[in-house]
Coordinates of C-alpha atoms in Angstrom, one line a residue:
M1 CA -22.7 41.2 -57.9
D2 CA -24.3 44.6 -57.2
S3 CA -22.3 47.8 -56.9
Q4 CA -22.8 48.0 -53.1
T5 CA -21.4 44.5 -52.6
S6 CA -18.5 45.3 -55.0
Q7 CA -17.7 48.4 -53.0
S8 CA -17.7 46.5 -49.7
F9 CA -15.0 44.2 -51.0
Q10 CA -12.9 47.0 -52.3
T11 CA -13.1 49.3 -49.3
P12 CA -10.0 48.9 -47.1
Q13 CA -10.7 48.0 -43.5
S14 CA -9.1 49.7 -40.5
P15 CA -6.8 47.4 -38.5
H16 CA -7.7 46.6 -34.9
T17 CA -5.3 45.6 -32.1
F18 CA -5.9 42.7 -29.7
Q19 CA -7.1 43.6 -26.2
V20 CA -5.4 41.6 -23.5
D21 CA -7.1 40.9 -20.1
L22 CA -4.0 40.9 -17.9
R23 CA -5.8 39.2 -15.0
G24 CA -6.9 36.4 -17.3
L25 CA -3.4 36.1 -18.8
V26 CA -1.8 35.9 -15.3
D27 CA -4.3 33.1 -14.4
L28 CA -3.3 31.3 -17.6
L29 CA 0.4 31.6 -16.8
S30 CA 0.0 30.4 -13.2
H31 CA -2.3 27.4 -14.0
H32 CA -1.1 26.2 -17.4
L33 CA 2.3 27.6 -18.5
Y34 CA 4.2 27.5 -15.3
S35 CA 4.4 24.6 -13.0
S36 CA 4.8 26.7 -9.8
P37 CA 4.8 30.4 -8.7
K38 CA 8.5 30.0 -7.9
V39 CA 9.4 30.8 -11.5
Y40 CA 8.9 34.5 -10.8
L41 CA 12.3 34.7 -9.2
R42 CA 13.9 32.9 -12.1
E43 CA 12.4 35.5 -14.4
L44 CA 13.8 38.3 -12.2
L45 CA 17.3 36.7 -12.2
Q46 CA 17.1 36.0 -15.9
N47 CA 16.2 39.6 -16.8
A48 CA 19.1 40.8 -14.6
V49 CA 21.6 38.5 -16.1
D50 CA 20.5 39.3 -19.6
A51 CA 20.8 43.0 -18.9
I52 CA 24.4 42.5 -17.7
T53 CA 25.2 40.4 -20.7
A54 CA 23.8 43.2 -23.0
R55 CA 25.9 45.8 -21.2
R56 CA 29.1 43.7 -21.3
A57 CA 28.6 43.2 -25.0
E58 CA 29.3 46.9 -25.4
Q59 CA 31.4 47.6 -22.2
P60 CA 33.4 44.4 -21.4
D61 CA 34.7 45.9 -18.2
A62 CA 31.3 46.9 -16.8
P63 CA 30.4 45.6 -13.3
A64 CA 28.4 42.4 -13.2
T65 CA 26.4 42.2 -10.0
V66 CA 22.9 41.1 -9.0
R67 CA 21.5 41.8 -5.6
V68 CA 18.3 40.4 -4.1
Y69 CA 16.9 42.0 -1.0
V70 CA 13.9 41.0 1.1
D71 CA 12.5 44.0 3.0
K72 CA 12.1 42.8 6.5
G73 CA 10.4 46.0 7.6
A74 CA 7.6 45.5 5.0
E75 CA 6.4 42.0 4.8
G76 CA 5.7 40.7 1.3
T77 CA 8.1 43.1 -0.6
L78 CA 11.2 42.2 -2.6
R79 CA 13.9 44.2 -4.4
V80 CA 16.2 43.0 -7.2
E81 CA 19.1 45.2 -8.3
D82 CA 21.4 44.7 -11.3
S83 CA 24.2 46.5 -13.0
G84 CA 22.9 45.8 -16.4
V85 CA 22.3 47.9 -19.5
G86 CA 19.3 49.7 -18.1
L87 CA 16.4 51.3 -19.9
T88 CA 15.4 54.7 -21.3
E89 CA 11.8 56.0 -21.2
S90 CA 11.2 54.8 -24.8
D91 CA 12.6 51.4 -23.9
V92 CA 10.1 51.2 -21.1
H93 CA 7.2 51.9 -23.3
S94 CA 8.3 49.6 -26.1
L95 CA 9.6 46.7 -24.0
L96 CA 8.1 46.4 -20.5
A97 CA 4.5 47.3 -21.6
T98 CA 4.4 45.1 -24.7
I99 CA 3.6 41.5 -24.0
G100 CA 5.5 39.0 -26.2
R101 CA 8.2 41.4 -27.3
S102 CA 11.8 40.7 -26.3
S103 CA 14.6 43.3 -26.0
K104 CA 16.9 40.6 -27.4
R105 CA 15.4 41.3 -30.8
D106 CA 16.4 45.0 -30.8
D107 CA 19.4 47.2 -31.1
G108 CA 21.5 44.9 -33.2
L109 CA 21.7 42.2 -30.5
Q110 CA 20.0 39.5 -32.5
A111 CA 23.3 38.1 -33.6
A112 CA 24.3 37.7 -30.0
R113 CA 21.0 36.3 -28.9
S114 CA 22.6 32.9 -27.9
D115 CA 24.2 34.8 -25.0
F116 CA 20.8 35.5 -23.5
L117 CA 18.6 33.3 -21.3
G118 CA 15.2 34.8 -22.2
Q119 CA 14.0 34.6 -25.7
F120 CA 10.2 34.8 -25.6
G121 CA 9.5 38.3 -24.4
I122 CA 7.2 37.3 -21.4
G123 CA 9.6 39.2 -19.1
L124 CA 8.2 40.7 -15.9
L125 CA 4.7 39.4 -16.7
A126 CA 5.5 36.2 -14.8
C127 CA 6.0 38.2 -11.6
F128 CA 2.3 39.0 -11.5
V129 CA 1.9 35.3 -10.5
V130 CA 2.9 36.4 -7.0
A131 CA 2.8 40.2 -7.1
E132 CA 0.0 42.7 -7.3
R133 CA 2.3 45.6 -8.1
I134 CA 5.6 45.8 -9.9
R135 CA 7.8 48.9 -9.8
V136 CA 10.9 49.2 -12.0
V137 CA 13.5 52.0 -11.7
S138 CA 16.1 52.0 -14.4
R139 CA 18.9 54.0 -15.9
S140 CA 20.4 53.4 -19.3
A141 CA 24.1 52.6 -19.8
R142 CA 23.7 53.3 -23.5
T143 CA 22.3 56.9 -22.9
P144 CA 24.2 58.1 -19.8
D145 CA 22.6 61.5 -20.0
A146 CA 19.1 60.2 -19.9
A147 CA 17.2 60.6 -16.7
P148 CA 16.3 57.5 -14.6
V149 CA 12.8 56.2 -15.5
E150 CA 10.2 54.6 -13.3
W151 CA 7.6 52.1 -14.6
T152 CA 4.9 51.0 -12.2
A153 CA 2.3 48.4 -13.1
T154 CA -0.6 46.6 -11.3
D155 CA -2.3 43.3 -11.9
D156 CA -5.4 45.1 -13.3
G157 CA -3.4 45.8 -16.4
S158 CA -2.6 49.5 -15.9
Y159 CA 0.8 51.1 -15.7
T160 CA 2.4 54.5 -15.3
V161 CA 5.7 55.8 -16.5
R162 CA 7.6 58.8 -15.3
T163 CA 11.1 60.2 -15.3
L164 CA 13.0 60.7 -12.0
P165 CA 15.6 63.1 -10.8
H166 CA 19.2 62.1 -11.8
E167 CA 20.0 61.4 -8.1
A168 CA 17.3 58.8 -7.9
R169 CA 19.7 56.4 -9.6
T170 CA 23.3 57.5 -10.2
E171 CA 24.6 54.3 -11.9
P172 CA 23.3 52.4 -14.9
G173 CA 21.2 49.4 -14.1
T174 CA 17.7 48.4 -13.0
T175 CA 15.9 47.8 -9.7
V176 CA 12.7 45.8 -9.6
H177 CA 10.4 46.2 -6.6
L178 CA 7.6 43.6 -6.0
V179 CA 4.6 43.8 -3.6
A180 CA 3.0 40.5 -3.0
R181 CA -0.6 39.8 -3.9
A182 CA -3.0 38.5 -1.3
G183 CA -2.1 34.9 -0.4
A184 CA 1.3 34.9 -2.1
G185 CA 3.4 36.5 0.7
E186 CA 5.2 33.2 1.5
W187 CA 6.9 33.3 -2.0
L188 CA 8.6 36.5 -1.0
A189 CA 9.7 35.3 2.4
E190 CA 13.5 35.6 3.0
E191 CA 14.2 31.8 3.4
R192 CA 12.1 30.9 0.4
V193 CA 13.8 33.6 -1.7
R194 CA 17.2 32.4 -0.7
S195 CA 16.4 28.8 -1.4
L196 CA 15.0 29.6 -4.8
A197 CA 17.9 31.8 -5.7
R198 CA 20.4 29.0 -4.8
D199 CA 18.4 26.5 -6.8
F200 CA 18.0 28.6 -9.9
G201 CA 21.3 30.6 -9.9
S202 CA 24.0 28.4 -8.5
L203 CA 25.8 28.2 -11.9
L204 CA 25.2 31.8 -13.1
P205 CA 28.4 33.5 -14.4
Y206 CA 28.0 36.7 -12.4
D207 CA 28.1 37.9 -8.8
V208 CA 24.7 37.0 -7.6
R209 CA 23.8 37.5 -3.9
V210 CA 20.7 37.4 -1.6
G211 CA 21.6 40.0 0.9
D212 CA 25.2 39.3 1.7
E213 CA 25.1 35.6 0.8
A214 CA 26.7 34.6 -2.5
I215 CA 24.5 32.3 -4.6
A216 CA 26.7 31.4 -7.6
E217 CA 29.2 28.6 -6.9
L218 CA 31.6 28.7 -9.8
P219 CA 33.3 26.9 -11.2
A220 CA 30.8 24.1 -11.3
P221 CA 31.7 21.0 -9.3
W222 CA 32.7 19.1 -12.4
D223 CA 34.9 21.9 -13.7
R224 CA 36.9 22.5 -10.5
A225 CA 40.5 21.5 -10.0
Y226 CA 41.1 18.8 -7.4
P227 CA 44.3 17.4 -5.9
S228 CA 43.7 13.9 -7.1
P229 CA 41.1 11.7 -8.9
A230 CA 40.1 10.3 -5.5
T231 CA 39.4 13.7 -4.1
R232 CA 37.3 14.6 -7.2
R233 CA 35.2 11.4 -6.8
V234 CA 34.5 12.3 -3.1
A235 CA 33.6 15.9 -4.0
L236 CA 31.3 14.8 -6.8
A237 CA 29.7 12.2 -4.6
R238 CA 29.0 14.9 -2.0
H239 CA 27.5 17.1 -4.7
C240 CA 25.3 14.2 -5.9
H241 CA 24.1 13.6 -2.3
D242 CA 23.2 17.3 -1.8
L243 CA 21.5 17.5 -5.2
F244 CA 19.7 14.2 -5.6
G245 CA 19.8 12.6 -2.2
F246 CA 21.9 9.5 -2.9
T247 CA 25.6 8.6 -2.9
P248 CA 26.5 7.4 -6.5
L249 CA 28.3 4.2 -7.4
D250 CA 30.3 6.3 -9.8
S251 CA 30.3 9.6 -11.8
I252 CA 30.6 10.1 -15.5
D253 CA 31.8 13.3 -17.1
L254 CA 29.5 14.6 -19.8
D255 CA 31.6 16.9 -21.9
V256 CA 30.3 17.6 -25.4
P257 CA 32.0 20.9 -26.5
L258 CA 30.4 21.0 -30.0
A259 CA 27.0 21.0 -28.3
G260 CA 28.0 23.4 -25.6
V261 CA 27.3 20.8 -22.9
R262 CA 29.2 20.3 -19.7
G263 CA 28.1 18.3 -16.7
V264 CA 28.2 14.9 -14.9
A265 CA 26.0 11.8 -14.7
Y266 CA 25.7 10.0 -11.4
V267 CA 25.2 6.2 -11.4
L268 CA 22.4 5.2 -9.1
P269 CA 23.4 2.9 -6.2
S270 CA 20.3 0.7 -6.5
A271 CA 18.3 -0.9 -9.3
V272 CA 15.4 1.0 -10.8
S273 CA 12.7 -0.1 -13.3
P274 CA 13.6 0.6 -17.0
A275 CA 10.1 1.9 -17.4
Q276 CA 10.7 4.6 -14.7
R277 CA 11.2 8.0 -16.3
A278 CA 14.5 9.5 -15.3
S279 CA 14.6 13.1 -14.3
H280 CA 17.7 15.2 -14.9
R281 CA 18.7 18.8 -14.0
V282 CA 19.5 21.1 -16.9
H283 CA 20.9 24.6 -16.6
L284 CA 20.7 26.9 -19.6
K285 CA 23.7 29.3 -19.6
G286 CA 24.0 28.8 -15.9
M287 CA 20.2 29.3 -15.0
L288 CA 18.4 26.2 -13.9
L289 CA 15.9 25.4 -16.7
T290 CA 14.3 22.2 -15.3
E291 CA 15.0 19.5 -12.7
R292 CA 12.7 17.1 -14.5
A293 CA 14.2 16.7 -18.0
E294 CA 13.1 13.3 -19.2
Q295 CA 14.3 13.1 -22.8
L296 CA 17.9 14.2 -22.2
L297 CA 19.4 10.7 -22.3
P298 CA 18.6 7.5 -24.3
D299 CA 16.0 5.3 -22.7
W300 CA 18.6 2.6 -21.9
A301 CA 20.5 4.9 -19.7
F302 CA 17.9 4.8 -16.9
F303 CA 20.6 3.9 -14.4
V304 CA 22.0 7.5 -14.2
R305 CA 20.8 10.9 -13.0
C306 CA 22.7 13.8 -14.5
V307 CA 23.1 17.6 -14.1
L308 CA 24.5 19.7 -16.8
D309 CA 24.8 23.2 -18.2
T310 CA 24.2 23.9 -21.9
D311 CA 24.1 26.9 -24.2
S312 CA 22.7 25.1 -27.3
L313 CA 19.5 23.4 -26.2
R314 CA 16.2 25.2 -26.9
P315 CA 13.8 25.8 -24.0
T316 CA 10.0 25.7 -24.3
A317 CA 8.0 28.9 -23.9
S318 CA 7.7 28.3 -20.1
R319 CA 11.5 27.7 -19.9
E320 CA 10.8 24.7 -17.7
A321 CA 11.5 21.9 -20.3
L322 CA 13.5 21.2 -23.4
Y323 CA 12.1 21.6 -26.9
E324 CA 12.3 18.3 -28.8
D325 CA 14.3 19.1 -32.0
E326 CA 17.3 17.9 -33.9
T327 CA 19.7 19.6 -31.5
L328 CA 18.3 17.7 -28.5
A329 CA 18.4 14.5 -30.5
A330 CA 22.1 15.0 -31.4
V331 CA 22.9 15.9 -27.7
R332 CA 21.1 12.8 -26.5
E333 CA 23.1 10.6 -28.9
A334 CA 26.4 12.3 -27.8
L335 CA 25.6 11.9 -24.1
G336 CA 24.7 8.3 -24.7
E337 CA 28.1 7.8 -26.4
R338 CA 29.8 9.2 -23.3
I339 CA 28.0 6.7 -21.0
R340 CA 28.8 3.9 -23.4
S341 CA 32.5 4.9 -23.4
W342 CA 32.5 4.9 -19.6
L343 CA 31.3 1.3 -19.6
T344 CA 33.9 0.1 -22.1
G345 CA 36.5 1.9 -20.1
L346 CA 35.5 0.0 -17.0
A347 CA 35.6 -3.3 -18.9
A348 CA 39.1 -2.6 -20.1
G349 CA 40.7 -1.2 -17.0
D350 CA 38.6 -1.5 -13.8
P351 CA 36.8 -4.9 -13.6
E352 CA 36.0 -4.6 -9.9
R353 CA 34.1 -1.4 -10.4
L354 CA 32.4 -2.9 -13.5
A355 CA 31.3 -5.9 -11.5
A356 CA 29.9 -3.7 -8.7
F357 CA 28.0 -1.8 -11.3
L358 CA 26.6 -4.8 -13.2
S359 CA 25.5 -6.4 -9.9
V360 CA 23.0 -3.6 -9.7
H361 CA 22.4 -2.4 -13.3
Y362 CA 23.0 -5.3 -15.6
L363 CA 19.6 -4.8 -17.1
G364 CA 20.5 -1.4 -18.5
V365 CA 23.7 -2.8 -20.1
K366 CA 21.8 -5.7 -21.6
S367 CA 19.3 -3.3 -23.1
L368 CA 22.2 -1.4 -24.7
A369 CA 24.0 -4.5 -25.8
R370 CA 21.1 -6.0 -27.7
H371 CA 21.2 -3.1 -30.1
D372 CA 25.0 -2.5 -30.1
S373 CA 27.2 -5.4 -31.2
E374 CA 30.3 -3.7 -30.1
M375 CA 28.9 -3.3 -26.6
L376 CA 27.8 -6.9 -26.6
R377 CA 31.3 -8.0 -27.6
T378 CA 32.8 -5.9 -24.8
M379 CA 30.4 -7.0 -22.1
L380 CA 30.3 -10.7 -23.0
P381 CA 32.8 -11.7 -20.3
W382 CA 30.9 -9.7 -17.7
L383 CA 27.1 -9.9 -18.2
P384 CA 25.6 -12.5 -15.9
F385 CA 23.0 -15.1 -17.1
E386 CA 21.1 -17.9 -15.3
T387 CA 22.3 -21.2 -16.6
T388 CA 22.3 -24.9 -15.7
D389 CA 26.0 -24.4 -14.8
G390 CA 25.2 -21.6 -12.4
R391 CA 25.3 -17.8 -12.9
L392 CA 27.8 -17.3 -15.8
S393 CA 28.6 -15.0 -18.6
L394 CA 27.7 -16.2 -22.1
E395 CA 31.4 -16.2 -23.1
E396 CA 32.2 -18.7 -20.3
F397 CA 29.1 -20.8 -20.9
A398 CA 29.8 -21.0 -24.7
Q399 CA 33.4 -22.2 -23.9
R400 CA 31.9 -25.1 -21.9
H401 CA 29.2 -26.3 -24.3
P402 CA 29.3 -26.9 -28.1
V403 CA 25.7 -25.9 -28.4
V404 CA 24.2 -23.1 -26.4
H405 CA 20.6 -24.2 -25.7
F406 CA 18.2 -21.6 -24.3
T407 CA 14.5 -21.3 -23.3
R408 CA 12.3 -18.3 -24.0
T409 CA 10.4 -18.4 -20.8
V410 CA 11.3 -18.9 -17.1
E411 CA 8.7 -21.6 -16.9
E412 CA 10.3 -23.6 -19.7
Y413 CA 13.6 -23.3 -18.0
R414 CA 12.3 -24.5 -14.7
Q415 CA 10.8 -27.5 -16.3
V416 CA 14.0 -28.7 -17.9
A417 CA 16.9 -27.3 -15.9
P418 CA 17.3 -30.2 -13.4
I419 CA 16.9 -32.9 -16.0
A420 CA 19.0 -31.1 -18.7
S421 CA 21.8 -30.5 -16.2
A422 CA 21.8 -34.2 -15.2
Q423 CA 22.0 -35.2 -18.9
G424 CA 24.9 -32.8 -19.6
I425 CA 22.8 -30.4 -21.7
G426 CA 23.7 -26.8 -21.2
V427 CA 20.7 -24.4 -21.0
V428 CA 20.5 -20.7 -20.6
N429 CA 17.4 -19.2 -19.1
G430 CA 16.3 -16.7 -21.7
G431 CA 13.0 -15.8 -20.0
Y432 CA 14.3 -12.7 -18.3
T433 CA 14.2 -9.3 -20.0
Y434 CA 16.5 -9.1 -23.1
D435 CA 18.2 -12.4 -22.3
S436 CA 16.8 -14.5 -25.2
E437 CA 17.6 -11.7 -27.7
L438 CA 21.2 -11.5 -26.4
V439 CA 21.7 -15.3 -26.7
E440 CA 20.4 -15.3 -30.2
A441 CA 22.8 -12.5 -31.1
L442 CA 25.8 -14.4 -29.7
P443 CA 26.9 -15.9 -33.0
S444 CA 27.2 -12.4 -34.5
V445 CA 29.9 -11.4 -32.0
R446 CA 31.3 -14.9 -31.4
P447 CA 31.6 -16.7 -34.8
G448 CA 31.2 -20.4 -34.7
T449 CA 28.9 -20.5 -31.7
V450 CA 25.9 -22.7 -32.2
V451 CA 22.7 -21.4 -30.5
S452 CA 19.5 -23.5 -30.4
E453 CA 16.2 -23.0 -28.7
L454 CA 15.5 -25.9 -26.4
D455 CA 12.1 -27.7 -26.9
A456 CA 10.5 -30.8 -25.5
D457 CA 11.7 -33.0 -28.4
T458 CA 15.3 -32.1 -27.8
V459 CA 15.1 -32.9 -24.1
T460 CA 13.3 -36.2 -24.7
A461 CA 15.9 -37.2 -27.3
H462 CA 18.6 -36.8 -24.6
L463 CA 16.8 -39.1 -22.2
D464 CA 17.7 -42.9 -22.3
A465 CA 15.1 -45.2 -23.9
V466 CA 13.8 -48.1 -21.9
D467 CA 14.4 -51.6 -23.0
P468 CA 11.6 -52.5 -25.5
A469 CA 10.8 -55.7 -23.7
E470 CA 10.4 -53.9 -20.4
E471 CA 8.3 -51.2 -22.0
L472 CA 6.1 -53.8 -23.7
A473 CA 5.5 -55.5 -20.3
L474 CA 4.2 -52.2 -19.0
S475 CA 1.9 -51.5 -22.0
A476 CA -1.3 -51.9 -19.9
F477 CA -0.1 -49.5 -17.3
L478 CA 1.0 -47.0 -20.0
G479 CA -2.3 -47.4 -21.8
A480 CA -4.3 -46.6 -18.7
A481 CA -2.1 -43.6 -17.9
R482 CA -2.4 -42.2 -21.5
A483 CA -6.2 -42.6 -21.4
K484 CA -6.3 -40.7 -18.2
L485 CA -4.3 -37.7 -19.4
D486 CA -5.6 -37.6 -23.0
P487 CA -8.5 -35.3 -22.2
L488 CA -5.9 -32.8 -20.8
G489 CA -4.0 -32.8 -24.1
C490 CA -1.0 -34.6 -22.6
D491 CA 0.8 -37.8 -23.8
V492 CA 2.7 -40.2 -21.6
A493 CA 6.2 -41.5 -22.3
L494 CA 8.6 -43.8 -20.4
R495 CA 12.3 -43.0 -20.2
A496 CA 15.2 -43.6 -17.9
F497 CA 17.0 -40.5 -16.7
H498 CA 18.7 -38.8 -13.8
P499 CA 18.3 -37.6 -11.1
L500 CA 16.6 -40.7 -9.8
S501 CA 14.6 -38.6 -7.3
V502 CA 12.5 -37.1 -10.0
P503 CA 9.6 -39.5 -10.7
A504 CA 8.1 -37.6 -13.7
L505 CA 8.9 -34.6 -15.9
H506 CA 6.2 -32.4 -17.6
L507 CA 7.5 -31.2 -21.0
D508 CA 5.8 -28.8 -23.4
D509 CA 6.7 -25.9 -25.6
R510 CA 5.0 -22.8 -26.9
A511 CA 3.4 -24.7 -29.8
A512 CA 1.9 -27.2 -27.4
R513 CA 0.6 -24.4 -25.1
H514 CA -0.9 -22.6 -28.0
E515 CA -2.6 -25.7 -29.2
Q516 CA -3.9 -26.3 -25.6
A517 CA -5.2 -22.8 -25.4
R518 CA -6.9 -23.2 -28.8
A519 CA -8.6 -26.4 -27.8
E520 CA -9.9 -24.9 -24.6
A521 CA -11.3 -21.9 -26.5
E522 CA -12.9 -24.2 -29.0
E523 CA -14.7 -26.1 -26.2
Q524 CA -16.2 -22.8 -24.9
A525 CA -17.0 -21.2 -28.2
D526 CA -20.3 -21.3 -30.1
D527 CA -20.7 -23.4 -33.3
L528 CA -19.3 -20.7 -35.6
W529 CA -16.2 -19.9 -33.6
A530 CA -15.7 -23.6 -32.8
G531 CA -15.5 -24.2 -36.6
I532 CA -13.1 -21.4 -37.1
L533 CA -10.8 -22.5 -34.2
G534 CA -11.0 -26.1 -35.4
S535 CA -9.7 -25.0 -38.8
L536 CA -6.7 -23.5 -37.0
R537 CA -5.7 -26.8 -35.6
G538 CA -2.2 -27.6 -36.7
S539 CA -0.2 -30.8 -36.3
A540 CA -1.6 -31.0 -32.8
P541 CA 1.6 -30.7 -30.8
R542 CA 1.0 -32.0 -27.3
A543 CA 2.6 -31.8 -23.9
R544 CA 4.0 -34.9 -22.5
L545 CA 4.5 -36.5 -19.1
V546 CA 7.8 -38.4 -19.1
L547 CA 7.9 -41.1 -16.4
N548 CA 11.3 -42.0 -15.0
H549 CA 11.7 -45.8 -15.2
L550 CA 14.7 -45.5 -12.8
N551 CA 12.6 -44.0 -10.0
P552 CA 11.4 -46.6 -7.3
L553 CA 8.0 -45.0 -7.0
I554 CA 7.3 -45.3 -10.8
R555 CA 8.4 -48.9 -10.6
R556 CA 5.9 -49.6 -7.8
I557 CA 3.1 -47.7 -9.6
S558 CA 3.7 -49.5 -12.9
G559 CA 3.1 -52.8 -11.1
L560 CA -0.5 -51.8 -10.1
N561 CA -3.3 -53.8 -11.6
D562 CA -6.3 -51.6 -10.6
P563 CA -7.1 -49.2 -13.5
E564 CA -8.8 -46.7 -11.2
L565 CA -5.7 -46.6 -8.9
I566 CA -3.4 -46.3 -11.9
G567 CA -5.5 -43.3 -13.0
T568 CA -5.4 -41.6 -9.7
A569 CA -1.6 -42.2 -9.4
T570 CA -1.1 -40.8 -12.9
E571 CA -3.1 -37.7 -12.1
S572 CA -1.0 -37.2 -9.0
L573 CA 2.3 -37.5 -10.9
Y574 CA 1.0 -35.1 -13.5
G575 CA 0.0 -32.5 -10.9
Q576 CA 3.3 -32.9 -9.0
A577 CA 5.3 -32.4 -12.2
L578 CA 3.3 -29.2 -12.9
L579 CA 4.1 -27.9 -9.5
M580 CA 7.8 -28.8 -9.8
A581 CA 7.9 -26.8 -13.1
Q582 CA 6.3 -23.8 -11.3
R583 CA 3.8 -23.5 -14.1
P584 CA 0.5 -21.5 -13.6
L585 CA -2.3 -24.0 -13.0
R586 CA -5.4 -23.9 -15.2
P587 CA -8.8 -24.5 -13.5
A588 CA -8.7 -28.1 -15.0
D589 CA -5.3 -28.7 -13.5
S590 CA -6.4 -27.5 -10.0
A591 CA -9.5 -29.7 -10.2
L592 CA -7.3 -32.6 -11.1
L593 CA -5.0 -32.0 -8.2
N594 CA -7.9 -31.9 -5.8
R595 CA -9.4 -35.0 -7.3
A596 CA -6.1 -36.9 -7.1
F597 CA -5.5 -35.9 -3.5
I598 CA -8.9 -37.0 -2.4
G599 CA -8.5 -40.2 -4.4
L600 CA -5.2 -41.1 -2.7
L601 CA -6.7 -40.3 0.7
E602 CA -9.6 -42.7 0.0
W603 CA -7.2 -45.5 -1.1
A604 CA -4.9 -44.8 1.9
T605 CA -7.9 -45.1 4.4
H606 CA -9.6 -48.0 2.5
T607 CA -10.5 -51.0 4.8
D608 CA -11.0 -54.5 3.5
P609 CA -14.4 -55.6 4.8
G610 CA -13.2 -59.2 5.0
K611 CA -10.7 -58.3 7.7
D612 CA -11.3 -57.1 11.2
D613 CA -9.2 -53.9 11.7
R614 CA -8.3 -53.8 15.4
R615 CA -5.4 -51.3 15.2

């Protein structure tokens, strides 16, 4: 390394400062950080409230007022006054003109930072989303002798600072003046400002007004004293309707003191999809943070919408969402426990309200119960299931049947339900969301209960066998029927069962369907894949068509001697059994139904050429 190179490494370099294009930064804020220009008013209210909080930390008896005025004489102008701590000229230079710096880090207030709303130092910068000029007039409460100071900034990134005569502002505090930028005047219109102020500031702890109208409505609806529980329910229902647009089935208090959370959850009056993301309203120290908080509650609690105030959850930089951290996870778990306690309370003391709730939101409770054995035990007498005995709870069904049989799909249940019911077999339809998991979990909360998945062999075993001599006499018919259905991967069996009106029953299970799908794929595959699929062939489970020997139609068909007519009749019985089971039809099944229908029409219209048909 030469001396020149060595010297270049050793020579200290002068530091440089970043240059910020304010116009570009405002564009970034408006299009990427903030969801809407409306946040400008939240920032103004937030700064005013934080200034009051800072003053009251030193002067507990200081006034606490925020006033918002829309200048009707000059369209597109707004004024916000507060009785907060105020600023000196040095404060203005170091705080207002420095992007990213927060006053909450200075003057020994770091320890009290949890009392403040803003923690990111963006401050008045957000106001440039709607304003082309910002003027701030402030007088410090900490330095009463200091003259008022004026800071004026424009959206081109320039600003001026000057001191004013003492009479320009006689009391400590700050006044912010905004002048709208082109095209943004609507955001400073009086009705829009009043609506935004009500939305953002309804739970703020100070006297906040737009003109003469009070904005804050404290205490919060869930913290107010009411003459009776019934009166409270009515008031909260009205609050829910005003806030969310629906009248709730019930309300659930969300009080988690250790997490600094107070609020209420409203139970939706109609069912919603569990996959639908729930949106909740969250206030941070009284200021509305977001009305679209999606991770506030456990996923299973999709049947409620909640509104709450917190002083512990951490906002994102835009202050329009919650930061996902350990605190939020703990709060989510605690709120979920409150909703769980409400459910168990209903089960113990208010079965009518619980029944009304479950008639709408049983799916959410099932989702919870499958992971919570205590909840499953509590809800057993109440959760409804579709069974061969009607719509019952698992507890009642298990009391009636020594073995709780269940199917994993709705199609399987529809195949066997009528026959199983007639044979005295109790079956639960486990094909709906969470149901099979809950049935399988039944022995863990109800010791001694026997649970068994129902398959084709179990159903067939419960059907009465036909006298061997009679079955032997029908061997030719059964052979022709089996030959007809063998290409479809279906066997034929003869049994006697009730109800008599059912001529045939199509039975299969998942193994049979998997084998059927494998065989179809093997037929369509090339030689290599056909060999691979062929090697996967198991014990070749097959579906079966069970013919009812007690049915008069089966008796007549079994007496046929024409093999072709037997085949057509067998195909018709097979197709009818598939339709009765409400199973999806494969292309081969549809073709079979069409072929059987045409074949039966041909036989029905067949004319013997040796006879003269004069009908």
